[in-house]
PDB file of C-alpha atoms in Angstrom:
ATOM      1  CA  MET A   1     -11.818   8.785   1.447  1.00 79.00           C
ATOM      2  CA  LEU A   2     -10.455   5.106   1.476  1.00 89.00           C
ATOM      3  CA  LYS A   3      -7.665   5.255  -0.445  1.00 96.00           C
ATOM      4  CA  LEU A   4      -5.767   2.241  -0.992  1.00 96.00           C
ATOM      5  CA  LEU A   5      -2.310   0.636  -2.448  1.00 95.00           C
ATOM      6  CA  LEU A   6      -2.671  -2.833  -3.354  1.00 95.00           C
ATOM      7  CA  ASP A   7       0.905  -4.901  -3.160  1.00 92.00           C
ATOM      8  CA  GLU A   8       1.956  -6.227  -5.865  1.00 91.00           C
ATOM      9  CA  ASN A   9       0.876 -10.049  -4.647  1.00 90.00           C
ATOM     10  CA  ILE A  10      -2.496  -8.670  -4.811  1.00 93.00           C
ATOM     11  CA  GLY A  11      -4.255  -9.896  -8.034  1.00 93.00           C
ATOM     12  CA  LEU A  12      -5.186  -6.620 -11.171  1.00 95.00           C
ATOM     13  CA  LYS A  13      -8.301  -8.654 -11.006  1.00 97.00           C
ATOM     14  CA  VAL A  14      -9.229  -6.926  -7.281  1.00 97.00           C
ATOM     15  CA  TYR A  15      -7.912  -3.737  -8.823  1.00 96.00           C
ATOM     16  CA  TYR A  16      -9.946  -3.854 -11.604  1.00 97.00           C
ATOM     17  CA  GLU A  17     -13.175  -4.358  -8.888  1.00 97.00           C
ATOM     18  CA  LEU A  18     -11.800  -2.147  -6.030  1.00 97.00           C
ATOM     19  CA  GLU A  19     -11.751   0.826  -8.923  1.00 96.00           C
ATOM     20  CA  LYS A  20     -15.002  -0.555 -10.571  1.00 97.00           C
ATOM     21  CA  LEU A  21     -16.679  -0.062  -7.359  1.00 96.00           C
ATOM     22  CA  GLY A  22     -15.439   3.257  -6.466  1.00 96.00           C
ATOM     23  CA  PHE A  23     -12.919   3.053  -4.456  1.00 96.00           C
ATOM     24  CA  ASP A  24      -9.396   5.558  -4.250  1.00 97.00           C
ATOM     25  CA  VAL A  25      -6.886   2.644  -5.333  1.00 98.00           C
ATOM     26  CA  LYS A  26      -3.154   2.401  -6.861  1.00 96.00           C
ATOM     27  CA  SER A  27      -1.738  -0.568  -7.806  1.00 96.00           C
ATOM     28  CA  VAL A  28       2.066  -0.974  -6.568  1.00 94.00           C
ATOM     29  CA  TYR A  29       1.955  -3.620  -9.300  1.00 90.00           C
ATOM     30  CA  VAL A  30       1.046  -1.025 -11.906  1.00 88.00           C
ATOM     31  CA  ALA A  31       2.656   2.404 -10.721  1.00 83.00           C
ATOM     32  CA  ALA A  32       5.708   1.228  -8.868  1.00 82.00           C
ATOM     33  CA  ARG A  33       6.556  -2.325 -10.257  1.00 82.00           C
ATOM     34  CA  SER A  34       9.410  -4.049  -8.299  1.00 82.00           C
ATOM     35  CA  ALA A  35       9.342  -1.018  -5.439  1.00 86.00           C
ATOM     36  CA  SER A  36      11.090  -2.471  -2.369  1.00 85.00           C
ATOM     37  CA  ASP A  37       9.121  -2.278   0.101  1.00 82.00           C
ATOM     38  CA  GLU A  38       9.921   0.247   2.426  1.00 82.00           C
ATOM     39  CA  GLU A  39       9.060   2.741  -1.126  1.00 88.00           C
ATOM     40  CA  VAL A  40       5.693   1.241  -0.411  1.00 87.00           C
ATOM     41  CA  ILE A  41       5.623   2.263   2.130  1.00 84.00           C
ATOM     42  CA  ARG A  42       7.435   5.518   1.274  1.00 87.00           C
ATOM     43  CA  LEU A  43       4.535   5.789  -1.409  1.00 90.00           C
ATOM     44  CA  ALA A  44       1.824   4.818   0.899  1.00 89.00           C
ATOM     45  CA  LYS A  45       2.524   7.458   3.866  1.00 86.00           C
ATOM     46  CA  ASP A  46       2.815  10.119   1.002  1.00 91.00           C
ATOM     47  CA  GLU A  47      -0.620   9.355  -0.810  1.00 93.00           C
ATOM     48  CA  ASN A  48      -2.232   8.531   2.901  1.00 92.00           C
ATOM     49  CA  ARG A  49      -2.764   5.085   1.662  1.00 93.00           C
ATOM     50  CA  ILE A  50      -3.477   2.222   3.491  1.00 90.00           C
ATOM     51  CA  ILE A  51      -1.456  -0.812   2.637  1.00 90.00           C
ATOM     52  CA  VAL A  52      -3.019  -4.004   1.125  1.00 91.00           C
ATOM     53  CA  THR A  53      -0.895  -7.023   1.055  1.00 87.00           C
ATOM     54  CA  MET A  54       0.266 -10.551   1.321  1.00 84.00           C
ATOM     55  CA  THR A  55       3.315 -10.259   2.626  1.00 78.00           C
ATOM     56  CA  LYS A  56       4.125 -10.340   6.541  1.00 70.00           C
ATOM     57  CA  ILE A  57       7.440  -7.907   6.025  1.00 68.00           C
ATOM     58  CA  LEU A  58       5.186  -4.486   5.984  1.00 62.00           C
ATOM     59  CA  VAL A  59       3.873  -5.140   9.886  1.00 62.00           C
ATOM     60  CA  THR A  60       7.958  -5.376  10.568  1.00 65.00           C
ATOM     61  CA  LEU A  61       9.490  -3.105   8.956  1.00 62.00           C
ATOM     62  CA  HIS A  62       5.921  -0.555  10.001  1.00 61.00           C
ATOM     63  CA  TYR A  63       6.713  -1.302  13.783  1.00 57.00           C
ATOM     64  CA  PRO A  64      10.071   0.983  13.663  1.00 62.00           C
ATOM     65  CA  ILE A  65       8.150   3.744  12.219  1.00 59.00           C
ATOM     66  CA  ALA A  66       5.575   3.764  13.919  1.00 56.00           C
ATOM     67  CA  ARG A  67       8.156   4.071  17.637  1.00 59.00           C
ATOM     68  CA  GLN A  68       9.683   7.221  15.920  1.00 61.00           C
ATOM     69  CA  ALA A  69       5.359   8.546  16.804  1.00 54.00           C
ATOM     70  CA  LEU A  70       5.377   9.241  12.139  1.00 55.00           C
ATOM     71  CA  TYR A  71       2.190   8.260  11.255  1.00 54.00           C
ATOM     72  CA  PHE A  72       1.496   5.895   8.135  1.00 53.00           C
ATOM     73  CA  TYR A  73      -1.968   5.198   7.299  1.00 56.00           C
ATOM     74  CA  GLY A  74      -1.761   1.164   6.838  1.00 53.00           C
TER      75      GLY A  74
END
C-alpha cells in the first residue's frame, strides 16, 4: 500500500481528504511539527513513506543519500 508523508507545507485539508480516501497518510504538521528537513527524510525512510512536499530543498538533501546507495522511498 502507498504510504505518504505530507510535509508541513501541504495543508491539513489535503491530509484529511487523503485519509478519507483510505490512504495511509501521515502529516509532518501533525506528527512532527517544526522537524528539520533531515528529520523529515529520516522519518520517511524509517516508515517507508513517500514525501509529498512543495519544497525543492528536500531533493537536494536526498541526493547524498542516494549516492550512498541508501534506499529511500520518495
